[in-house]
């Protein structure tokens, strides 16, 4: 009697284990597919990022910007005389007279 | 024996299963059980392993290429701007046996990709015995999408990596190119293969390697190229080149040689006219070499302040005559030899060095060997061979020695920075502290700085002055040696500059090949009236890009 019920329990456990294993296996396959899908998406996104970075670099390359700046904005390369420091700007007379401690 | 003496629990277990059988049979049954447990354990373990690492089983897609592919790291400039990258392109192929309607396929494909030749396409697709026909390589992503959306049977894509150089300009000398197998063949691309390494990938995947960061500043590089191109037009020069070198670290911030070629353009790189003259060519640079002569003379104590060098008469040695074309033919101080660029005076100094002195100096300045950098092997210098008495004299004004401009610029760092030769580099690296191997004493460096500055203030380099930047420099005009000797061909006009002179940060070497005399310049073609102002224009434009503010001028201050 003991042996039979033990056998039944063992069989039940074996079946449960088989079903469990199958379910886990099935789940892993689904997850696996998802991983692959995501990996492909990442690759595609990385490829897009690379392409967009290349396009951005092409559009912002200095020779192109210079051409556009000259044509549309009337700009020219900076001359050293155009660079100054804030300290180079003279104080307005009244500011200078009213606040001599701030302005030399 | 494994089961000669079974442990107590097993003996009990065996007794329960079959109490009536003999000990010997029990042992046998136990052995069988152990074997079965081991076998099922192995199967179970393998199942678990497959479930866990099963993802490693290769997946093959039709859209992916089969076989080896190489992914290359990106190349960035010193501020992180993209210079070279891998992009994934799609190449279209067809399986003619699977094409249903030939006319429709040809019509619709040519409507989406206008560059296709309908007749040739029809011919290649009509052969149904073939299973694989390339239709168009490297489609743009937009074109690939349109073809894909047509939904025609028998067409498919193969994704490939393609090297793209988005910086647009002609950086072939620096970046180099890759061949059909995606292997770097010159410039930084070759350096990547040889030193950094590439990734071998299963499909078209971008490299996981960190990008290669150059010392080149793209904005400075563009400005340099623009100024050189302008100078080439203004002085009708055959070629122009310049290098901007960080005197302390040896980093090359910008270097261009015009005419150049685009990065990735393998065919143009074979054109000898497009050689990288700055690194891969060696030239007689003429009087800029007097900077080296003066430095060696100062170091040796030959050029002491009170000493006069006899430049009254031309020196005649063998068949050569050394003369000062516009000289005053009097006795000159060392400073005057430099600022008046006297060939006779320099030759007098060179005479005092002797062959041995010259060879030591050239070796100390690394001018006797080819300079290899990350962009490739440099040109080997050409020293006098055989070395004659005349060589010792003419070397003093840069005659009879051909060196690569880049190597010369690196050597001059020793004259005006801290006394040691710079090692030019194009790839940013953690500052490796090389043993300070000073060639010149601090006092010599001070003297050279003063000479450089004096030459721009009142010498041959006056046109190199830039408002707000303390520029010092030396001119050089060398006759190009032709078949019939010197003097019947063009000249190489060069200017060696450093700024700011109080603590030189950058060295600029500008060279114009075969500039023509222009009307505004009183019929001359010497460096003082072409290379010097070109250098001034380069410094004026590059200094703000490099983050150097001009010193406050008197006009601006209140």
XYZ file of C-alpha atoms in Angstrom:
662
model
C 0.000 0.000 0.000
C 2.745 2.342 1.031
C 4.699 1.558 -2.117
C 1.754 2.234 -4.416
C 0.857 5.636 -3.033
C 4.508 6.535 -3.097
C 4.669 5.534 -6.723
C 1.595 7.651 -7.480
C 3.155 10.644 -5.785
C 6.405 10.080 -7.671
C 4.544 9.827 -10.984
C 2.603 12.975 -10.174
C 5.801 14.790 -9.322
C 7.437 13.550 -12.525
C 4.482 14.769 -14.588
C 4.447 18.110 -12.817
C 8.174 18.453 -13.397
C 7.755 17.590 -17.085
C 4.968 20.132 -17.510
C 6.939 22.705 -15.543
C 10.042 22.105 -17.623
C 8.042 22.396 -20.827
C 6.466 25.641 -19.689
C 9.806 27.103 -18.682
C 11.329 26.003 -21.965
C 8.432 27.586 -23.853
C 8.777 30.788 -21.860
C 12.505 30.944 -22.459
C 11.882 30.580 -26.153
C 9.444 33.481 -26.067
C 11.858 35.557 -24.014
C 14.641 34.530 -26.351
C 12.664 35.767 -29.324
C 12.034 39.011 -27.513
C 15.735 39.372 -26.750
C 16.551 38.845 -30.412
C 13.895 41.319 -31.469
C 15.227 43.886 -29.026
C 18.796 43.220 -30.125
C 17.773 43.841 -33.717
C 15.987 47.007 -32.652
C 19.086 48.159 -30.782
C 21.223 47.437 -33.819
C 18.807 49.316 -36.031
C 18.700 52.225 -33.577
C 22.489 52.299 -33.340
C 22.735 52.215 -37.084
C 20.231 55.094 -37.296
C 22.165 57.042 -34.675
C 25.375 56.521 -36.646
C 23.701 57.628 -39.840
C 22.195 60.703 -38.196
C 25.530 61.585 -36.594
C 27.171 61.286 -39.997
C 24.466 63.470 -41.511
C 24.810 66.008 -38.707
C 28.581 66.089 -39.238
C 28.055 66.551 -42.970
C 25.623 69.388 -42.451
C 27.762 71.169 -39.851
C 31.116 70.772 -41.567
C 33.052 74.041 -41.449
C 33.331 74.609 -45.211
C 29.566 74.339 -45.612
C 28.822 76.586 -42.636
C 31.341 79.148 -43.861
C 29.758 79.233 -47.312
C 26.266 79.630 -45.858
C 27.365 82.252 -43.327
C 29.012 84.329 -46.048
C 26.055 83.977 -48.413
C 23.082 84.442 -46.111
C 24.409 86.244 -43.067
C 27.130 88.380 -44.636
C 29.608 87.142 -42.061
C 33.379 86.889 -42.493
C 36.139 85.277 -40.437
C 36.884 87.000 -37.160
C 39.794 89.477 -37.126
C 41.917 89.700 -33.967
C 40.893 93.376 -33.556
C 37.282 92.315 -33.131
C 38.023 90.420 -29.942
C 37.971 92.383 -26.715
C 37.544 91.856 -23.018
C 34.772 93.335 -20.894
C 37.399 95.416 -19.140
C 38.183 97.142 -22.457
C 34.782 98.843 -22.489
C 35.059 102.338 -20.974
C 32.713 103.225 -18.135
C 30.010 105.804 -18.788
C 30.919 109.175 -17.320
C 28.153 109.341 -14.707
C 28.767 105.781 -13.588
C 32.434 106.502 -13.282
C 31.834 109.652 -11.239
C 29.105 108.241 -8.985
C 30.883 104.981 -8.250
C 34.588 105.664 -8.242
C 35.235 102.728 -5.931
C 33.962 100.273 -8.580
C 35.341 101.845 -11.712
C 38.978 102.753 -11.785
C 36.327 -0.581 -6.412
C 33.471 1.874 -6.244
C 30.846 -0.491 -4.814
C 33.009 -2.951 -2.946
C 31.925 -1.290 0.274
C 28.645 0.645 -0.345
C 27.859 3.265 2.211
C 25.268 2.543 4.879
C 22.189 4.389 3.346
C 22.651 2.679 0.005
C 22.962 -0.725 1.593
C 19.672 -0.056 3.390
C 18.014 1.139 0.179
C 19.155 -1.920 -1.726
C 17.807 -4.113 1.069
C 14.343 -2.501 0.820
C 13.988 -2.862 -2.945
C 14.665 -6.591 -2.992
C 15.315 -8.123 0.388
C 15.357 -11.700 -0.928
C 18.105 -11.309 -3.534
C 21.722 -11.911 -2.790
C 24.225 -9.281 -1.803
C 25.935 -9.606 -5.103
C 22.762 -8.916 -7.123
C 21.931 -6.036 -4.865
C 25.276 -4.534 -5.621
C 24.658 -4.969 -9.306
C 21.241 -3.273 -9.087
C 22.781 -0.420 -7.137
C 25.434 0.040 -9.802
C 22.744 0.153 -12.481
C 20.801 2.757 -10.521
C 23.849 4.940 -10.084
C 24.543 4.660 -13.818
C 20.981 5.664 -14.675
C 21.037 8.612 -12.279
C 24.290 9.791 -13.846
C 22.903 9.436 -17.398
C 19.646 11.283 -16.642
C 21.580 13.897 -14.725
C 23.716 14.493 -17.810
C 20.613 14.827 -20.021
C 19.006 17.227 -17.538
C 22.164 19.262 -17.236
C 22.447 19.578 -20.997
C 18.800 20.724 -21.165
C 19.477 23.436 -18.618
C 22.618 24.483 -20.454
C 20.770 24.719 -23.765
C 18.013 26.701 -22.147
C 20.453 29.167 -20.624
C 23.080 29.555 -23.348
C 20.788 28.604 -26.230
C 20.952 32.233 -27.462
C 24.493 31.596 -28.708
C 23.189 29.414 -31.522
C 23.870 31.504 -34.646
C 20.876 33.038 -36.320
C 21.139 33.625 -40.024
C 18.980 36.196 -41.667
C 18.617 36.773 -45.337
C 19.038 40.470 -44.781
C 22.355 39.853 -43.119
C 25.470 39.021 -44.972
C 27.094 35.723 -44.330
C 30.759 35.673 -43.578
C 33.335 37.909 -42.084
C 32.773 41.610 -41.770
C 34.935 44.222 -40.213
C 33.696 47.148 -38.149
C 36.042 50.105 -37.734
C 36.032 52.608 -34.868
C 34.943 56.162 -35.589
C 37.526 58.899 -35.992
C 36.876 62.157 -34.141
C 38.704 65.476 -34.105
C 40.134 66.845 -30.854
C 36.792 68.371 -29.917
C 34.763 65.271 -30.715
C 33.553 66.194 -34.184
C 33.011 63.212 -36.443
C 35.638 62.712 -39.168
C 35.031 59.100 -40.187
C 32.370 56.566 -39.341
C 30.819 53.296 -40.460
C 27.391 53.547 -41.945
C 25.213 50.610 -42.885
C 24.225 50.630 -46.517
C 21.958 48.247 -48.353
C 22.933 46.636 -51.598
C 20.133 45.311 -53.752
C 20.342 41.913 -55.420
C 17.898 39.750 -57.305
C 17.190 36.061 -57.753
C 16.032 36.015 -61.415
C 14.416 32.594 -61.066
C 11.962 34.029 -58.538
C 10.997 37.125 -60.508
C 7.410 36.819 -61.690
C 6.891 39.761 -64.015
C 10.073 40.951 -65.694
C 8.552 44.079 -67.283
C 6.908 45.234 -64.103
C 10.061 44.619 -62.059
C 12.245 46.606 -64.477
C 9.727 49.463 -64.769
C 9.174 49.882 -61.083
C 12.811 49.509 -60.104
C 13.948 52.160 -62.587
C 11.226 54.493 -61.355
C 12.553 54.209 -57.789
C 16.284 54.186 -58.617
C 16.643 56.520 -61.607
C 20.365 55.762 -62.078
C 19.594 52.214 -63.238
C 19.940 51.441 -66.920
C 16.681 49.667 -67.930
C 18.230 47.735 -70.837
C 21.124 46.374 -68.795
C 18.786 45.556 -65.914
C 16.407 43.670 -68.184
C 19.271 41.714 -69.671
C 20.681 40.622 -66.329
C 17.287 39.731 -64.871
C 16.127 37.809 -67.949
C 18.660 35.039 -67.397
C 16.577 32.700 -65.282
C 19.343 30.173 -64.848
C 21.131 32.547 -62.496
C 20.216 32.733 -58.864
C 22.096 35.857 -57.843
C 22.493 39.194 -59.630
C 23.656 42.479 -58.094
C 21.345 45.318 -59.098
C 22.775 48.286 -57.218
C 25.397 48.590 -54.505
C 25.243 50.937 -51.529
C 21.754 52.350 -51.822
C 20.835 55.275 -49.625
C 18.478 54.318 -46.777
C 15.659 56.218 -48.512
C 16.152 54.343 -51.791
C 16.329 51.012 -49.967
C 13.052 51.809 -48.229
C 11.340 52.685 -51.509
C 12.527 49.453 -53.150
C 11.421 47.494 -50.110
C 7.991 49.125 -50.237
C 7.532 47.992 -53.835
C 7.124 44.474 -52.468
C 8.455 42.846 -55.629
C 9.317 39.151 -55.347
C 12.832 37.924 -56.078
C 14.536 41.053 -54.730
C 16.492 41.218 -51.521
C 19.038 43.350 -49.717
C 22.427 42.671 -48.327
C 23.438 45.038 -45.564
C 27.060 46.140 -45.607
C 29.268 48.534 -43.725
C 30.566 51.478 -45.704
C 33.170 53.962 -44.528
C 31.907 57.525 -44.639
C 33.904 60.716 -44.186
C 31.326 63.366 -43.330
C 33.798 66.183 -42.689
C 33.583 66.766 -46.409
C 36.904 68.389 -47.098
C 40.007 66.860 -48.495
C 41.477 65.074 -45.505
C 42.960 62.181 -47.492
C 46.485 62.951 -46.303
C 45.499 62.596 -42.678
C 42.690 60.050 -42.667
C 43.809 57.870 -45.564
C 41.457 55.326 -47.094
C 40.249 51.738 -46.808
C 40.482 49.154 -49.570
C 37.818 46.790 -50.914
C 38.314 44.459 -47.960
C 37.675 47.350 -45.585
C 41.282 47.391 -44.498
C 43.044 50.688 -43.834
C 45.685 51.343 -46.460
C 47.057 54.736 -45.485
C 46.850 57.512 -42.927
C 44.928 57.080 -39.697
C 42.872 54.279 -41.280
C 46.026 52.227 -41.586
C 47.046 53.148 -38.053
C 43.677 51.786 -36.878
C 44.366 48.411 -38.501
C 47.956 48.206 -37.329
C 47.770 49.613 -33.818
C 44.222 49.982 -32.533
C 42.619 46.979 -34.205
C 39.216 46.466 -35.781
C 36.213 44.377 -34.732
C 35.314 41.252 -36.657
C 31.518 41.128 -36.607
C 28.864 38.661 -37.714
C 26.675 41.151 -39.489
C 26.736 44.827 -40.301
C 27.130 46.080 -36.742
C 28.951 49.232 -35.768
C 32.220 48.848 -33.922
C 32.173 48.593 -30.146
C 35.654 50.081 -29.922
C 35.976 53.595 -28.516
C 36.474 56.220 -31.226
C 39.941 57.339 -32.217
C 40.395 60.931 -31.158
C 42.807 62.982 -33.233
C 44.790 66.026 -32.174
C 43.497 67.809 -35.259
C 40.935 70.563 -34.685
C 38.474 70.447 -37.564
C 37.698 74.163 -37.420
C 41.405 75.068 -37.365
C 42.044 72.587 -40.152
C 39.356 74.193 -42.302
C 40.657 77.698 -41.598
C 44.211 76.616 -42.453
C 43.090 75.018 -45.685
C 41.051 78.084 -46.649
C 44.013 80.430 -46.051
C 46.353 78.155 -47.998
C 43.918 77.939 -50.894
C 43.654 81.737 -50.930
C 47.462 82.066 -50.873
C 47.805 79.586 -53.719
C 45.543 81.756 -55.846
C 47.066 85.072 -54.742
C 50.670 84.034 -55.386
C 49.864 81.583 -58.197
C 51.730 78.853 -56.355
C 51.863 75.283 -57.623
C 51.300 73.922 -54.143
C 51.000 75.145 -50.589
C 51.283 73.497 -47.230
C 51.336 74.396 -43.578
C 51.457 72.738 -40.199
C 50.354 74.129 -36.845
C 52.117 72.292 -34.048
C 51.630 72.545 -30.303
C 55.230 73.275 -29.281
C 54.852 71.730 -25.831
C 53.051 68.470 -26.514
C 53.981 67.953 -30.150
C 50.310 67.616 -31.037
C 49.549 68.587 -34.613
C 46.520 70.859 -34.399
C 46.176 71.390 -38.141
C 48.158 70.294 -41.153
C 47.286 70.620 -44.804
C 49.049 70.162 -48.095
C 47.347 71.482 -51.204
C 46.464 70.081 -53.684
C 45.149 67.244 -51.558
C 42.470 64.638 -52.019
C 39.384 63.471 -50.228
C 39.532 60.899 -47.473
C 38.771 57.464 -48.863
C 39.891 58.407 -52.368
C 42.399 55.657 -53.087
C 42.855 56.568 -56.758
C 43.779 60.202 -56.102
C 46.341 59.180 -53.506
C 48.481 57.724 -56.290
C 48.746 61.084 -58.066
C 52.270 62.367 -57.302
C 51.015 65.952 -57.569
C 48.780 65.331 -54.555
C 51.538 64.029 -52.322
C 51.423 65.064 -48.680
C 54.297 67.492 -49.028
C 54.379 68.328 -45.332
C 55.122 64.811 -44.061
C 55.834 62.570 -47.049
C 58.042 64.923 -49.053
C 61.461 66.320 -48.266
C 62.629 69.693 -49.524
C 65.463 72.140 -49.253
C 63.843 74.732 -47.068
C 66.407 77.481 -47.483
C 66.950 80.253 -44.994
C 64.450 79.060 -42.379
C 67.223 76.595 -41.640
C 69.318 79.528 -40.388
C 67.222 79.273 -37.219
C 68.945 75.948 -36.551
C 72.346 77.428 -37.464
C 71.897 80.346 -35.080
C 70.694 78.074 -32.266
C 73.660 75.727 -32.637
C 76.030 78.706 -32.876
C 74.534 80.240 -29.733
C 74.734 76.942 -27.879
C 78.361 76.485 -28.885
C 79.168 80.046 -27.808
C 80.103 80.984 -31.375
C 77.429 83.658 -31.713
C 78.364 85.799 -28.735
C 76.721 89.269 -28.838
C 79.869 91.287 -29.643
C 81.218 88.990 -32.320
C 81.141 90.093 -35.951
C 80.881 87.805 -38.937
C 82.626 88.915 -42.088
C 80.042 89.223 -44.872
C 81.949 91.753 -46.966
C 82.913 89.435 -49.776
C 81.126 86.451 -51.336
C 82.660 83.116 -50.344
C 83.954 81.138 -53.303
C 84.437 77.458 -52.608
C 85.071 75.102 -55.511
C 82.472 75.875 -58.171
C 80.054 77.421 -55.700
C 79.742 81.035 -54.791
C 77.943 81.985 -51.591
C 76.544 85.510 -51.742
C 73.846 87.684 -50.215
C 71.538 88.750 -53.061
C 70.325 91.907 -51.343
C 73.062 92.106 -48.742
C 74.941 95.126 -47.512
C 78.317 93.360 -47.703
C 79.679 94.426 -44.366
C 80.513 92.782 -41.062
C 77.389 91.564 -39.288
C 76.481 90.620 -35.727
C 74.810 87.261 -35.139
C 71.439 88.997 -34.826
C 71.978 90.763 -38.144
C 72.934 87.484 -39.814
C 69.474 86.260 -38.758
C 67.334 89.344 -39.357
C 69.017 90.244 -42.654
C 69.155 86.553 -43.573
C 72.772 86.678 -44.619
C 73.985 83.566 -46.414
C 77.621 84.590 -46.045
C 77.291 85.201 -42.312
C 75.501 81.872 -41.753
C 78.135 80.068 -43.832
C 80.847 81.547 -41.608
C 79.083 80.007 -38.616
C 78.580 76.658 -40.359
C 82.270 76.605 -41.204
C 83.048 76.779 -37.496
C 80.792 73.770 -36.672
C 82.607 71.462 -39.077
C 81.125 68.229 -40.428
C 81.201 66.536 -37.037
C 79.448 69.454 -35.347
C 76.755 69.474 -38.024
C 76.160 65.745 -37.840
C 75.806 65.916 -34.055
C 73.383 68.827 -34.284
C 71.256 67.148 -36.970
C 71.126 63.924 -34.944
C 70.200 65.790 -31.749
C 67.355 67.513 -33.611
C 66.231 64.179 -35.153
C 66.733 65.680 -38.598
C 68.962 62.834 -39.778
C 66.199 60.215 -39.780
C 62.724 59.783 -41.251
C 59.929 60.884 -38.956
C 57.200 58.253 -38.622
C 53.857 59.382 -37.227
C 50.386 57.892 -36.929
C 49.590 59.075 -40.462
C 52.425 57.043 -41.919
C 56.145 56.921 -42.479
C 57.636 60.312 -43.178
C 60.042 61.158 -45.953
C 63.662 60.320 -45.256
C 65.928 63.360 -45.080
C 68.580 63.838 -47.739
C 71.863 64.898 -46.239
C 74.940 65.884 -48.253
C 76.565 62.793 -49.727
C 79.489 62.942 -50.082
C 79.967 65.561 -47.400
C 82.313 68.201 -48.747
C 83.814 71.378 -47.330
C 81.159 73.203 -49.304
C 78.364 71.198 -47.595
C 79.478 72.421 -44.190
C 79.057 75.998 -45.377
C 75.901 75.723 -47.485
C 74.038 73.698 -44.849
C 74.070 76.813 -42.678
C 71.512 78.453 -44.954
C 69.500 75.339 -45.700
C 71.175 74.474 -48.949
C 72.139 70.860 -49.593
C 69.872 69.309 -46.985
C 66.327 68.197 -47.788
C 64.023 67.438 -44.879
C 60.313 66.976 -44.415
C 58.609 70.191 -43.287
C 56.879 68.376 -40.416
C 60.191 67.065 -39.061
C 61.656 70.557 -39.339
C 58.726 72.108 -37.461
C 59.156 69.500 -34.711
C 62.869 70.246 -34.471
C 62.281 73.980 -34.135
C 60.251 73.316 -30.983
C 63.662 72.723 -29.397
C 64.826 76.207 -30.414
C 62.018 78.216 -28.959
C 60.027 76.108 -26.497
C 61.969 74.265 -23.824
C 65.051 73.074 -25.637
C 63.814 69.595 -26.553
C 62.539 68.300 -29.881
C 58.782 67.752 -30.124
C 57.433 64.367 -31.182
C 54.625 65.198 -33.595
C 51.458 63.222 -32.946
C 48.103 63.082 -34.657
C 46.265 60.828 -32.203
C 45.419 62.161 -28.768
C 46.999 60.026 -26.088
C 47.580 60.231 -22.398
C 50.558 62.505 -22.095
C 53.461 60.109 -21.953
C 56.296 61.884 -20.254
C 59.315 61.256 -22.374
C 62.583 61.904 -20.629
C 63.378 65.585 -21.072
C 66.198 65.377 -23.539
C 67.082 69.011 -23.919
C 69.215 69.871 -26.922
C 69.553 73.541 -26.090
C 70.120 75.369 -22.837
C 67.485 77.779 -21.519
C 69.731 80.740 -22.362
C 69.907 79.615 -26.016
C 66.109 79.326 -26.114
C 65.828 82.874 -24.719
C 68.229 84.175 -27.382
C 66.330 82.404 -30.158
C 63.017 83.839 -28.976
C 64.535 87.295 -29.048
C 65.888 86.678 -32.569
C 62.550 85.401 -33.839
C 60.771 88.404 -32.388
C 63.367 90.892 -33.687
C 63.062 89.415 -37.169
C 59.313 90.127 -37.270
C 59.763 93.567 -35.677
C 62.417 94.870 -38.031
C 63.804 92.004 -40.129
C 62.676 90.013 -43.172
C 59.555 88.757 -41.373
C 57.798 92.106 -40.906
C 54.756 91.064 -42.931
C 54.109 88.178 -40.530
C 53.147 90.517 -37.682
C 49.617 89.994 -36.378
C 47.833 92.570 -34.261
C 47.457 91.313 -30.717
C 49.600 88.210 -31.121
C 53.274 88.332 -30.341
C 54.552 86.590 -33.505
C 58.166 85.740 -34.187
C 59.557 84.013 -37.231
C 62.040 83.447 -40.002
C 61.720 83.573 -43.779
C 63.204 81.148 -46.242
C 63.424 81.202 -50.009
C 65.098 78.245 -51.684
C 65.679 77.680 -55.366
C 64.209 74.409 -56.509
C 66.974 72.225 -57.864
C 66.175 71.542 -61.497
C 67.912 69.352 -64.020
C 70.379 72.090 -64.853
C 71.174 72.959 -61.258
C 69.734 75.806 -59.264
C 68.371 79.143 -60.278
C 66.484 78.335 -63.456
C 63.324 76.965 -61.879
C 60.894 78.168 -59.273
C 61.434 78.734 -55.602
C 60.143 77.287 -52.369
C 59.118 80.145 -50.103
C 58.696 79.258 -46.461
C 58.000 80.955 -43.178
C 58.625 79.487 -39.760
C 56.672 81.248 -37.030
C 55.896 80.823 -33.370
C 53.390 82.650 -31.177
C 52.943 84.109 -28.644
C 56.669 84.786 -28.464
C 56.737 85.443 -24.693
C 55.888 81.775 -24.078
C 55.607 80.094 -27.481
C 52.621 77.825 -27.603
C 52.262 77.098 -31.311
C 54.701 76.686 -34.168
C 53.454 77.442 -37.673
C 55.461 76.431 -40.724
C 54.026 77.690 -43.999
C 55.447 76.728 -47.380
C 54.543 77.886 -50.881
C 55.904 75.929 -53.822
C 56.760 77.886 -56.943
C 54.958 81.135 -56.153
C 55.027 83.601 -59.057
C 56.030 87.208 -58.768
C 52.918 89.326 -58.465
C 52.429 92.945 -59.464
C 51.665 94.279 -56.012
C 54.861 92.805 -54.662
C 57.441 94.710 -56.714
C 58.286 91.734 -58.882
C 59.672 89.666 -56.061
C 58.856 86.164 -55.053
C 60.779 85.819 -51.821
C 59.173 84.465 -48.688
C 59.108 87.908 -47.077
C 56.326 88.994 -49.436
C 54.338 85.749 -49.830
C 54.912 83.118 -47.135
C 55.178 85.707 -44.349
C 51.797 87.397 -44.988
C 50.219 83.970 -45.540
C 51.469 82.940 -42.111
C 50.070 86.149 -40.638
C 46.676 85.370 -42.164
C 46.818 81.821 -40.796
C 47.720 82.978 -37.286
C 45.097 85.735 -37.274
C 42.443 83.237 -38.210
C 43.555 80.226 -36.174
C 44.563 81.826 -32.897
C 40.964 82.638 -31.817
C 39.862 79.132 -32.873
C 42.612 77.680 -30.688
C 41.345 79.725 -27.758
C 44.075 82.370 -27.669
C 42.708 85.853 -27.116
C 44.686 88.723 -28.633
C 46.593 90.863 -26.204
C 44.812 94.122 -25.580
C 46.013 96.625 -28.119
C 46.641 100.279 -27.360
C 43.823 101.346 -29.680
C 41.175 99.541 -27.628
C 42.150 100.554 -24.135
C 40.658 103.857 -22.940
